Coordinates of C-alpha atoms in Angstrom, one line a residue:
M1 CA -33.0 -21.9 -24.5
S2 CA -30.1 -19.5 -24.8
S3 CA -30.4 -16.9 -27.5
C4 CA -26.6 -16.6 -27.8
S5 CA -26.0 -19.6 -30.1
R6 CA -28.7 -22.2 -31.1
N7 CA -26.7 -22.9 -34.2
F8 CA -27.3 -26.7 -34.0
S9 CA -30.0 -27.3 -31.5
S10 CA -32.5 -25.8 -34.1
I11 CA -31.3 -28.0 -37.0
V12 CA -34.4 -30.0 -37.5
V13 CA -34.1 -33.0 -39.7
D14 CA -36.0 -31.5 -42.6
G15 CA -33.9 -28.3 -42.9
D16 CA -32.1 -28.9 -46.2
D17 CA -29.9 -25.8 -45.8
R18 CA -28.2 -27.5 -42.8
A19 CA -27.7 -30.9 -44.3
P20 CA -23.9 -30.5 -44.5
N21 CA -23.8 -29.7 -40.8
R22 CA -25.9 -32.6 -39.9
S23 CA -23.8 -34.9 -42.1
M24 CA -20.7 -34.0 -40.1
L25 CA -22.5 -34.5 -36.8
R26 CA -23.9 -37.9 -37.8
A27 CA -20.3 -39.1 -38.2
V28 CA -19.6 -38.3 -34.5
G29 CA -22.8 -40.0 -33.2
F30 CA -25.8 -37.7 -33.7
E31 CA -29.1 -39.3 -34.4
D32 CA -32.2 -37.6 -35.9
E33 CA -33.6 -36.7 -32.5
D34 CA -30.3 -35.2 -31.3
F35 CA -30.6 -32.3 -33.8
K36 CA -33.6 -31.0 -31.8
K37 CA -31.8 -30.9 -28.5
P38 CA -29.6 -28.2 -27.0
Q39 CA -26.0 -29.0 -27.8
V40 CA -23.7 -28.9 -24.7
A41 CA -19.9 -28.8 -24.8
V42 CA -18.2 -30.9 -22.1
C43 CA -14.7 -29.6 -21.9
S44 CA -12.2 -31.5 -19.7
A45 CA -8.6 -30.7 -19.0
W46 CA -7.8 -34.3 -18.7
S47 CA -4.2 -35.4 -19.1
M48 CA -1.6 -37.6 -17.6
V49 CA 0.7 -34.6 -17.3
T50 CA -0.3 -34.1 -13.7
P51 CA -2.1 -36.0 -10.9
C52 CA -4.4 -33.0 -10.5
N53 CA -6.0 -33.9 -13.9
S54 CA -5.4 -37.6 -14.3
H55 CA -8.9 -38.6 -13.4
L56 CA -10.8 -35.8 -15.2
D57 CA -11.7 -38.1 -18.2
E58 CA -14.0 -40.1 -15.9
L59 CA -15.6 -36.9 -14.6
G60 CA -16.1 -35.8 -18.2
K61 CA -17.9 -39.1 -19.0
A62 CA -20.1 -38.5 -15.9
S63 CA -21.0 -35.0 -17.1
V64 CA -21.9 -36.4 -20.6
V65 CA -24.3 -38.8 -18.9
G66 CA -25.9 -35.9 -17.0
V67 CA -26.3 -33.8 -20.1
D68 CA -27.8 -36.6 -22.2
G69 CA -30.0 -37.8 -19.4
S70 CA -31.6 -34.4 -19.1
G71 CA -32.6 -33.8 -22.6
G72 CA -29.4 -32.3 -24.0
K73 CA -26.8 -33.6 -26.4
A74 CA -23.3 -33.7 -25.0
V75 CA -20.3 -33.0 -27.2
P76 CA -17.1 -33.7 -25.3
F77 CA -13.7 -32.2 -26.2
G78 CA -10.4 -31.6 -24.4
T79 CA -8.0 -28.8 -23.7
I80 CA -4.5 -28.6 -22.4
T81 CA -3.0 -28.3 -19.0
V82 CA 0.5 -28.0 -17.5
S83 CA 1.8 -29.1 -14.1
D84 CA 3.1 -26.4 -11.9
G85 CA 4.4 -29.0 -9.5
I86 CA 6.5 -30.7 -12.1
S87 CA 7.7 -27.5 -13.9
M88 CA 8.3 -25.6 -10.7
G89 CA 11.8 -24.2 -10.3
T90 CA 12.6 -24.8 -14.0
P91 CA 12.4 -22.7 -17.2
G92 CA 9.3 -24.6 -18.0
M93 CA 7.4 -22.8 -15.3
R94 CA 7.3 -19.8 -17.5
Y95 CA 4.5 -21.5 -19.4
S96 CA 2.3 -21.9 -16.4
L97 CA 0.4 -18.6 -16.4
V98 CA 0.6 -18.5 -20.2
S99 CA -1.4 -21.8 -20.1
R100 CA -4.3 -19.9 -18.5
E101 CA -4.7 -17.8 -21.6
V102 CA -4.1 -20.7 -24.0
I103 CA -6.8 -22.8 -22.2
A104 CA -9.3 -19.9 -22.1
D105 CA -8.7 -19.1 -25.8
S106 CA -9.1 -22.8 -26.8
I107 CA -12.4 -23.2 -25.0
E108 CA -13.7 -20.0 -26.4
T109 CA -12.5 -21.0 -29.9
V110 CA -14.2 -24.4 -29.9
V111 CA -17.5 -23.4 -28.4
G112 CA -17.7 -20.3 -30.5
A113 CA -16.8 -22.1 -33.7
E114 CA -19.2 -25.0 -33.1
G115 CA -22.1 -22.9 -31.8
M116 CA -22.7 -24.8 -28.6
D117 CA -25.7 -23.9 -26.5
G118 CA -24.1 -24.6 -23.2
V119 CA -20.8 -25.5 -21.6
V120 CA -19.6 -27.8 -18.8
T121 CA -15.9 -27.1 -18.0
I122 CA -13.9 -29.5 -15.8
G123 CA -10.6 -28.5 -14.3
G124 CA -8.4 -29.6 -11.4
C125 CA -5.2 -27.5 -11.4
D126 CA -4.2 -24.0 -10.7
K127 CA -4.4 -22.4 -14.2
N128 CA -7.1 -24.5 -16.0
M129 CA -9.6 -23.5 -13.3
P130 CA -9.6 -19.7 -13.8
A131 CA -9.1 -20.3 -17.5
C132 CA -12.4 -22.2 -17.6
L133 CA -14.1 -19.2 -15.9
I134 CA -12.5 -16.7 -18.2
A135 CA -13.8 -18.7 -21.2
L136 CA -17.3 -18.9 -19.7
G137 CA -17.3 -15.1 -19.0
R138 CA -16.2 -14.3 -22.5
L139 CA -18.7 -16.7 -24.2
N140 CA -21.6 -15.9 -21.9
R141 CA -23.5 -19.0 -22.8
P142 CA -25.1 -21.1 -20.0
G143 CA -22.2 -22.8 -18.4
I144 CA -20.8 -24.4 -15.2
F145 CA -17.5 -25.4 -13.7
V146 CA -16.7 -28.8 -12.2
Y147 CA -13.8 -29.0 -9.8
G148 CA -11.7 -32.2 -10.1
G149 CA -11.4 -32.5 -6.3
T150 CA -8.6 -32.5 -3.7
I151 CA -6.0 -35.2 -3.2
L152 CA -5.7 -37.3 -0.1
P153 CA -2.6 -36.5 2.0
G154 CA 0.5 -38.7 2.0
I155 CA 1.8 -40.0 5.4
H156 CA 5.3 -40.0 6.7
Q157 CA 6.2 -40.7 10.4
D158 CA 2.5 -40.0 11.3
K159 CA 2.6 -36.6 9.6
N160 CA 0.5 -35.5 6.6
L161 CA 2.4 -34.8 3.5
D162 CA 1.7 -32.9 0.2
I163 CA 3.8 -31.4 -2.6
V164 CA 5.0 -28.5 -0.4
S165 CA 6.4 -31.0 2.1
V166 CA 8.8 -32.0 -0.6
F167 CA 10.0 -28.5 -1.5
E168 CA 10.5 -27.8 2.2
A169 CA 12.3 -31.1 2.7
V170 CA 14.9 -29.9 0.1
G171 CA 15.7 -27.0 2.3
S172 CA 15.8 -29.2 5.4
H173 CA 18.2 -31.5 3.6
A174 CA 20.4 -28.6 2.6
S175 CA 20.5 -27.4 6.3
G176 CA 21.4 -30.9 7.5
S177 CA 18.3 -31.5 9.5
I178 CA 17.2 -34.5 7.5
D179 CA 19.4 -37.0 5.5
R180 CA 19.0 -37.9 1.8
E181 CA 17.2 -41.2 2.7
E182 CA 14.5 -39.3 4.5
L183 CA 14.2 -36.8 1.7
I184 CA 13.6 -39.6 -0.8
E185 CA 11.0 -41.2 1.5
I186 CA 9.1 -37.9 1.7
E187 CA 9.3 -37.6 -2.1
K188 CA 7.9 -41.1 -2.6
K189 CA 5.0 -40.7 -0.2
A190 CA 3.8 -37.1 -0.7
I191 CA 1.5 -37.6 -3.7
P192 CA -0.5 -40.8 -3.2
G193 CA -2.9 -40.5 -6.2
P194 CA -5.2 -38.2 -8.3
G195 CA -6.3 -34.8 -7.1
S196 CA -5.2 -31.3 -6.6
C197 CA -2.6 -30.2 -4.1
G198 CA -4.0 -30.8 -0.6
G199 CA -3.7 -27.6 1.3
M200 CA -5.4 -24.3 0.8
Y201 CA -3.1 -23.7 -2.1
T202 CA -4.2 -22.2 -5.4
A203 CA -6.4 -25.0 -6.7
N204 CA -8.4 -25.3 -3.5
T205 CA -8.5 -21.6 -3.2
M206 CA -9.9 -21.2 -6.7
S207 CA -12.4 -24.0 -6.3
S208 CA -13.8 -22.3 -3.2
A209 CA -13.8 -18.9 -4.9
I210 CA -15.7 -20.4 -7.9
E211 CA -18.3 -22.0 -5.6
A212 CA -18.7 -18.8 -3.7
L213 CA -19.0 -17.0 -7.1
G214 CA -22.0 -19.3 -7.9
M215 CA -20.4 -21.0 -10.9
S216 CA -20.2 -24.5 -9.5
L217 CA -22.7 -26.7 -7.7
P218 CA -22.9 -26.6 -3.9
D219 CA -20.1 -28.7 -2.4
S220 CA -18.2 -29.0 -5.6
S221 CA -15.2 -27.2 -4.1
A222 CA -14.7 -29.5 -1.1
Q223 CA -14.8 -33.1 -2.3
L224 CA -12.2 -35.7 -2.6
A225 CA -11.0 -36.4 -6.2
V226 CA -11.5 -40.1 -5.8
S227 CA -15.0 -40.3 -4.4
E228 CA -18.5 -41.1 -5.4
D229 CA -19.5 -37.5 -4.4
K230 CA -17.2 -36.1 -7.0
R231 CA -18.6 -38.4 -9.8
L232 CA -22.1 -37.4 -8.8
D233 CA -21.1 -33.7 -8.8
A234 CA -19.9 -34.0 -12.4
K235 CA -23.1 -35.8 -13.5
E236 CA -25.3 -33.3 -11.8
A237 CA -23.4 -30.5 -13.4
G238 CA -24.4 -31.8 -16.8
A239 CA -28.0 -31.8 -15.9
A240 CA -27.7 -28.3 -14.3
V241 CA -26.4 -26.8 -17.6
V242 CA -29.5 -28.1 -19.5
N243 CA -31.6 -26.4 -16.8
L244 CA -29.6 -23.2 -17.2
I245 CA -30.3 -23.3 -21.0
E246 CA -34.0 -23.8 -20.4
K247 CA -34.1 -20.8 -17.9
D248 CA -31.7 -18.7 -20.1
I249 CA -29.3 -18.0 -17.2
K250 CA -25.9 -17.1 -18.4
P251 CA -22.5 -16.7 -16.7
R252 CA -22.7 -12.9 -16.6
D253 CA -26.1 -13.2 -14.8
I254 CA -24.1 -15.0 -12.1
M255 CA -20.6 -13.5 -12.3
T256 CA -21.7 -10.0 -11.0
R257 CA -19.8 -7.5 -8.9
K258 CA -21.5 -8.7 -5.8
A259 CA -20.6 -12.3 -6.6
F260 CA -17.0 -11.4 -6.9
E261 CA -17.2 -9.7 -3.5
N262 CA -18.6 -13.0 -2.2
A263 CA -15.6 -14.9 -3.7
I264 CA -13.1 -12.5 -2.2
T265 CA -14.7 -12.8 1.2
V266 CA -14.5 -16.5 1.2
I267 CA -10.9 -16.8 0.1
I268 CA -9.9 -14.4 2.9
T269 CA -11.7 -16.5 5.6
L270 CA -10.0 -19.6 4.2
G271 CA -6.5 -18.0 4.2
G272 CA -6.3 -18.6 0.5
S273 CA -3.6 -18.1 -2.1
T274 CA -2.3 -14.8 -3.5
N275 CA -2.9 -16.2 -6.9
A276 CA -6.6 -15.7 -6.3
V277 CA -6.0 -11.9 -6.6
L278 CA -4.5 -12.4 -10.1
H279 CA -7.1 -14.8 -11.3
L280 CA -10.2 -13.0 -9.9
L281 CA -9.1 -9.8 -11.6
A282 CA -8.8 -11.7 -14.9
M283 CA -12.1 -13.5 -14.4
A284 CA -13.8 -10.2 -13.7
H285 CA -12.3 -8.6 -16.8
A286 CA -13.7 -11.5 -18.9
A287 CA -17.2 -11.0 -17.4
D288 CA -16.9 -7.2 -17.9
V289 CA -17.1 -6.6 -14.1
P290 CA -15.2 -3.7 -12.6
L291 CA -12.7 -5.1 -10.0
E292 CA -9.4 -3.8 -8.9
L293 CA -6.6 -4.4 -6.3
D294 CA -8.0 -2.0 -3.8
D295 CA -11.2 -4.0 -3.6
F296 CA -9.3 -6.7 -1.8
T297 CA -8.1 -4.2 0.8
E298 CA -11.6 -2.8 1.4
I299 CA -13.3 -6.1 1.7
G300 CA -10.4 -7.4 3.8
K301 CA -10.9 -4.8 6.4
R302 CA -14.1 -6.4 7.6
V303 CA -13.4 -10.1 6.9
P304 CA -11.3 -12.3 9.3
V305 CA -9.2 -15.3 8.6
L306 CA -11.0 -18.2 10.3
C307 CA -9.6 -21.5 8.9
D308 CA -6.5 -23.2 10.1
L309 CA -5.4 -24.6 6.7
K310 CA -2.0 -25.2 5.1
P311 CA 0.4 -23.8 4.1
S312 CA 0.5 -21.5 7.2
G313 CA -1.9 -23.6 9.2
K314 CA -2.4 -27.2 10.4
Y315 CA -4.9 -28.9 8.2
N316 CA -5.3 -30.2 4.6
M317 CA -8.4 -29.8 2.4
S318 CA -9.3 -33.4 3.1
H319 CA -9.8 -32.5 6.7
F320 CA -12.0 -29.6 5.7
V321 CA -14.1 -32.0 3.6
R322 CA -14.5 -34.2 6.6
I323 CA -16.0 -31.5 8.8
G324 CA -18.5 -30.4 6.2
G325 CA -16.7 -28.5 3.5
L326 CA -17.5 -24.9 2.4
R327 CA -21.2 -24.7 2.8
P328 CA -21.4 -24.3 6.6
L329 CA -18.8 -21.5 6.3
L330 CA -20.9 -19.8 3.6
K331 CA -24.0 -20.1 5.9
T332 CA -22.1 -18.5 8.8
L333 CA -20.8 -15.7 6.6
L334 CA -24.3 -15.1 5.3
E335 CA -25.7 -14.9 8.8
E336 CA -22.9 -12.4 9.8
G337 CA -23.9 -10.2 6.9
L338 CA -20.7 -10.7 5.0
L339 CA -22.2 -12.4 1.9
H340 CA -24.7 -11.2 -0.7
G341 CA -27.4 -13.8 -0.4
D342 CA -29.4 -12.6 -3.4
C343 CA -26.7 -13.5 -6.0
M344 CA -27.9 -16.0 -8.6
T345 CA -26.0 -19.4 -9.0
V346 CA -25.8 -22.3 -11.4
T347 CA -28.5 -24.1 -9.5
G348 CA -31.0 -21.5 -10.7
K349 CA -31.4 -20.5 -7.1
T350 CA -29.8 -17.7 -5.1
V351 CA -26.9 -18.1 -2.6
A352 CA -29.3 -17.8 0.3
E353 CA -31.7 -20.4 -1.2
N354 CA -28.9 -22.9 -1.7
L355 CA -27.9 -22.5 1.9
E356 CA -31.3 -23.1 3.5
G357 CA -31.1 -26.0 5.9
V358 CA -27.3 -26.2 6.0
Q359 CA -26.1 -27.3 9.4
P360 CA -23.2 -25.6 11.2
Y361 CA -19.8 -27.1 11.9
A362 CA -19.3 -29.0 15.1
P363 CA -18.5 -26.7 18.1
Y364 CA -15.0 -25.2 18.3
P365 CA -12.7 -26.5 19.7
S366 CA -14.4 -29.6 21.2
G367 CA -15.9 -30.9 18.0
Q368 CA -13.4 -29.5 15.5
D369 CA -10.5 -27.0 15.6
L370 CA -10.2 -26.2 11.9
V371 CA -12.8 -23.4 11.6
R372 CA -12.7 -20.8 14.4
P373 CA -15.5 -18.6 15.5
F374 CA -15.8 -14.9 14.6
D375 CA -14.9 -13.9 18.2
D376 CA -11.7 -15.9 18.1
P377 CA -10.2 -15.6 14.6
I378 CA -6.8 -16.5 13.4
K379 CA -6.5 -13.0 12.2
P380 CA -9.1 -10.3 12.6
D381 CA -8.7 -9.0 9.0
S382 CA -7.3 -10.2 5.7
H383 CA -4.0 -12.0 5.3
L384 CA -4.0 -10.8 1.6
R385 CA -2.3 -7.4 1.8
I386 CA -2.1 -5.0 -1.1
L387 CA 1.1 -3.0 -0.5
Y388 CA 2.0 0.3 -2.1
G389 CA 5.1 2.6 -1.8
N390 CA 8.1 3.7 -3.7
L391 CA 9.0 0.0 -4.4
A392 CA 5.5 -0.8 -5.7
P393 CA 3.8 2.3 -7.1
D394 CA 1.2 0.2 -8.8
G395 CA 0.8 -2.3 -6.0
A396 CA 2.1 -5.6 -4.7
V397 CA 0.4 -8.6 -3.1
A398 CA 1.5 -10.2 0.2
K399 CA 0.2 -13.1 2.2
I400 CA 0.7 -12.2 5.8
T401 CA -1.1 -14.3 8.4
G402 CA 0.6 -12.6 11.3
K403 CA 2.5 -15.8 12.3
E404 CA 5.5 -14.4 10.6
G405 CA 5.0 -10.9 12.1
L406 CA 3.5 -7.8 10.6
R407 CA 6.6 -5.7 9.8
F408 CA 10.0 -6.6 8.5
S409 CA 13.0 -4.4 7.8
G410 CA 16.2 -5.7 6.3
Q411 CA 18.9 -5.4 3.7
A412 CA 18.4 -6.4 0.1
I413 CA 20.2 -9.4 -1.4
V414 CA 19.4 -9.2 -5.1
Y415 CA 19.0 -12.1 -7.6
E416 CA 18.2 -11.8 -11.3
S417 CA 16.3 -15.1 -11.5
E418 CA 14.6 -17.8 -9.4
E419 CA 17.5 -20.2 -10.1
A420 CA 20.1 -17.8 -8.9
S421 CA 18.1 -17.1 -5.7
L422 CA 17.7 -20.8 -4.9
R423 CA 21.4 -21.4 -5.3
G424 CA 22.1 -18.5 -3.0
I425 CA 19.7 -19.8 -0.3
L426 CA 20.9 -23.4 -0.4
D427 CA 24.6 -22.3 -0.5
G428 CA 24.2 -20.1 2.6
E429 CA 24.4 -16.7 1.0
V430 CA 21.1 -15.7 2.6
D431 CA 21.3 -14.8 6.3
A432 CA 18.9 -13.6 9.0
G433 CA 17.9 -10.0 8.2
H434 CA 18.1 -10.3 4.5
V435 CA 15.3 -9.3 2.1
V436 CA 15.7 -11.7 -0.8
V437 CA 14.9 -9.8 -4.0
I438 CA 14.0 -11.9 -7.1
R439 CA 13.4 -9.8 -10.2
N440 CA 13.0 -10.2 -13.9
E441 CA 10.4 -12.8 -13.2
G442 CA 7.3 -10.8 -14.0
P443 CA 4.8 -11.4 -16.8
V444 CA 7.0 -9.5 -19.3
G445 CA 10.4 -10.1 -17.8
G446 CA 10.1 -13.9 -17.2
P447 CA 8.3 -14.0 -19.5
G448 CA 5.5 -15.8 -17.7
M449 CA 5.6 -14.8 -14.1
R450 CA 6.9 -18.0 -12.5
E451 CA 6.0 -19.0 -8.9
M452 CA 8.8 -18.8 -6.3
L453 CA 7.9 -22.0 -4.4
S454 CA 11.4 -23.4 -4.6
P455 CA 13.1 -20.3 -2.9
T456 CA 10.3 -19.9 -0.3
G457 CA 10.3 -23.7 0.4
A458 CA 14.1 -23.6 0.8
I459 CA 13.9 -20.6 3.2
M460 CA 11.3 -22.4 5.4
G461 CA 13.2 -25.7 5.2
K462 CA 16.4 -24.0 6.4
G463 CA 14.5 -22.5 9.4
L464 CA 14.7 -18.9 8.2
G465 CA 11.0 -18.3 7.8
K466 CA 10.8 -15.7 10.5
E467 CA 14.2 -14.1 9.9
V468 CA 14.2 -13.6 6.1
A469 CA 11.7 -11.8 3.8
L470 CA 11.3 -12.2 0.1
I471 CA 10.0 -9.8 -2.6
T472 CA 9.6 -10.5 -6.3
D473 CA 7.9 -9.3 -9.5
G474 CA 7.0 -12.9 -10.0
R475 CA 4.3 -14.6 -8.0
F476 CA 4.0 -17.4 -5.4
S477 CA 2.6 -20.9 -5.3
G478 CA -0.4 -21.2 -3.0
G479 CA 2.0 -23.4 -1.0
S480 CA 4.4 -20.5 -0.2
H481 CA 4.4 -19.0 3.2
G482 CA 6.6 -16.7 5.3
F483 CA 7.2 -13.0 5.0
V484 CA 6.7 -12.9 1.2
V485 CA 5.6 -10.2 -1.2
G486 CA 4.9 -10.9 -4.9
H487 CA 3.3 -9.2 -7.9
V488 CA 5.5 -6.1 -7.4
T489 CA 4.5 -3.6 -10.0
P490 CA 5.7 -2.1 -12.2
E491 CA 7.9 -5.1 -12.8
A492 CA 11.7 -4.8 -13.4
A493 CA 11.5 -5.5 -17.1
V494 CA 9.4 -2.4 -17.8
G495 CA 11.4 0.0 -15.5
G496 CA 9.8 -0.7 -12.1
P497 CA 11.7 0.3 -9.0
I498 CA 12.4 -3.3 -8.1
G499 CA 14.8 -3.3 -11.0
L500 CA 16.8 -0.5 -9.4
L501 CA 17.6 -2.3 -6.2
Q502 CA 21.2 -3.0 -5.2
N503 CA 22.7 -5.4 -2.5
G504 CA 22.5 -3.8 0.9
D505 CA 19.6 -1.4 0.2
P506 CA 17.3 -1.0 3.2
I507 CA 13.8 -2.3 2.6
T508 CA 10.8 -2.1 4.9
I509 CA 7.7 -4.3 4.5
D510 CA 4.8 -3.0 6.6
A511 CA 1.7 -5.2 6.5
E512 CA -0.2 -3.0 9.0
N513 CA 0.1 0.2 6.9
N514 CA 0.3 -1.8 3.7
E515 CA 3.6 -0.3 2.5
L516 CA 6.6 -1.6 0.6
T517 CA 9.4 0.9 0.9
L518 CA 13.0 1.4 -0.3
D519 CA 14.5 3.5 2.5
L520 CA 16.8 5.7 0.3
P521 CA 16.7 9.4 -0.6
E522 CA 14.5 10.2 -3.6
D523 CA 17.5 11.8 -5.5
E524 CA 19.4 8.5 -5.3
I525 CA 16.4 6.6 -6.6
K526 CA 16.0 9.1 -9.5
K527 CA 19.7 8.8 -10.3
R528 CA 19.4 5.0 -10.7
K529 CA 16.2 5.4 -12.7
D530 CA 18.0 7.8 -15.2
Q531 CA 20.7 5.2 -15.6
W532 CA 18.4 2.3 -16.2
K533 CA 18.2 0.7 -19.7
Q534 CA 15.4 -1.7 -20.8
P535 CA 16.8 -5.2 -21.4
A536 CA 16.2 -7.0 -24.6
P537 CA 13.3 -9.5 -24.6
K538 CA 14.3 -13.0 -23.6
E539 CA 12.0 -14.5 -26.2
T540 CA 11.4 -13.3 -29.7
R541 CA 9.2 -16.1 -31.2
G542 CA 6.5 -18.4 -30.0
V543 CA 3.9 -18.4 -27.3
L544 CA 6.1 -16.8 -24.6
A545 CA 7.0 -13.9 -26.9
K546 CA 3.3 -13.4 -27.8
F547 CA 2.4 -13.4 -24.1
A548 CA 5.2 -10.9 -23.2
K549 CA 4.0 -8.6 -26.0
L550 CA 0.3 -8.7 -25.0
V551 CA 0.2 -9.2 -21.3
S552 CA -0.9 -6.5 -18.9
S553 CA 0.5 -5.7 -15.5
A554 CA 0.0 -8.2 -12.7
S555 CA -2.0 -5.5 -10.9
L556 CA -4.6 -5.8 -13.7
G557 CA -4.6 -9.6 -13.7
A558 CA -1.9 -10.3 -16.3
I559 CA -4.6 -10.4 -18.9
T560 CA -3.8 -10.6 -22.7
D561 CA -7.0 -9.1 -24.1
G562 CA -7.0 -5.7 -22.3
F563 CA -7.2 -3.6 -25.4

């Protein structure tokens, strides 16, 4: 049993000093025998705010059954979530990254206050997933994560749809390539039911990273949201936490430096989201593991992109599930010497032990053409590029698969917000050869570091994906693709060079040499810096103001407890 809490599991019925505690617990269903059991929190981010989380209550109930059936006493509670897909492109999106911190704080608060012995966390959307892991890392009590699962694709004219299809359809409608009736048809068909966005976007990237990290059960990352497999996963997670309590295996025993290297390796092979950089840095901080931007570069030098998954590829996560999910890929990476097989996992076994007996994918390309072999990768090294230069002295994060090229030079067209950039793109201000600059969207400047899916979707929908680049101190949805660079640090609001750009400035993005450069004389850049004045904060009260006051640079994970 864990030595880190045991506040209630040791409350035997004849302990008079704990009678008030027992009295409160009897009122929520405890019987005499329950006071002798380990108490396990089951925290679900269920809500009807978003389809990603609309089914998590059922998974929570399954986890309760798993805990109670294995000798524990489950205590379910809920936490918040927000929908990126619904708030995207609006001022409400400023709360998205903020919600990661609110969720982590809320789980830590409840579990810490109530003295739980173990924790099951259940999430299904971009921010509640890393938030669960941040909380588990901080608490360091036996715990596990359950992924809510991926959505099935919508279908329109024999083509698979997802939420990104709708954003790109807006651009297609603006360019005249589809009419309004088809736009509405795509809108109606894209999201057919519960589950997380269907490509290798942020949710599926993070579920895969968490499984590779060892903090979810084998196969948890690649299951359909509406499936018996997913319900069984949730139930087994409840039982697994009781086992972790008995063996005294805690999150920091699992979330080690080598485990984070495994997670980075896996998200590269999958072609995963840039948000994984931000979230893994934050998760590592919570677990007191040293991790920095340059680790993504070093690992990326030896790890290829193998999986043809959306947004830049062909397939959805449901197709990946169909061919076997993540475990055959993990087995292949282990055999290639790219994974640390000795890392502990929530099964109580190592990565290598979990992968014993796993069968490979069907042969490429005759049996499946989603996962390519090492001798024929989509890209021989990482698509996640950490760029430096006089425009990003503290780093920036790009997702460059090579399909959009590896180098882009163009002239800046500067916008002070996401809304202004979207209007400019849709109204025809942005032409081939432009580098769209969206600034004052960083963690401090937003505040909240919104995702630029609307502008990138509009660019792709208008057919400019290979002719226009975009840089921002904000970030990107996992659904964004094209020649895009985010997380530019320092951000504009704190005096970063991106705040000094003017229309027409020459900019070069070099994904081979990992450079982001403003091609102007240093004395001109210094002159502009001397004239710069810090803008007043956009928010002075409430959660956004608190976030802006506390948040670190995106290059440190946009954490709020980096004291």
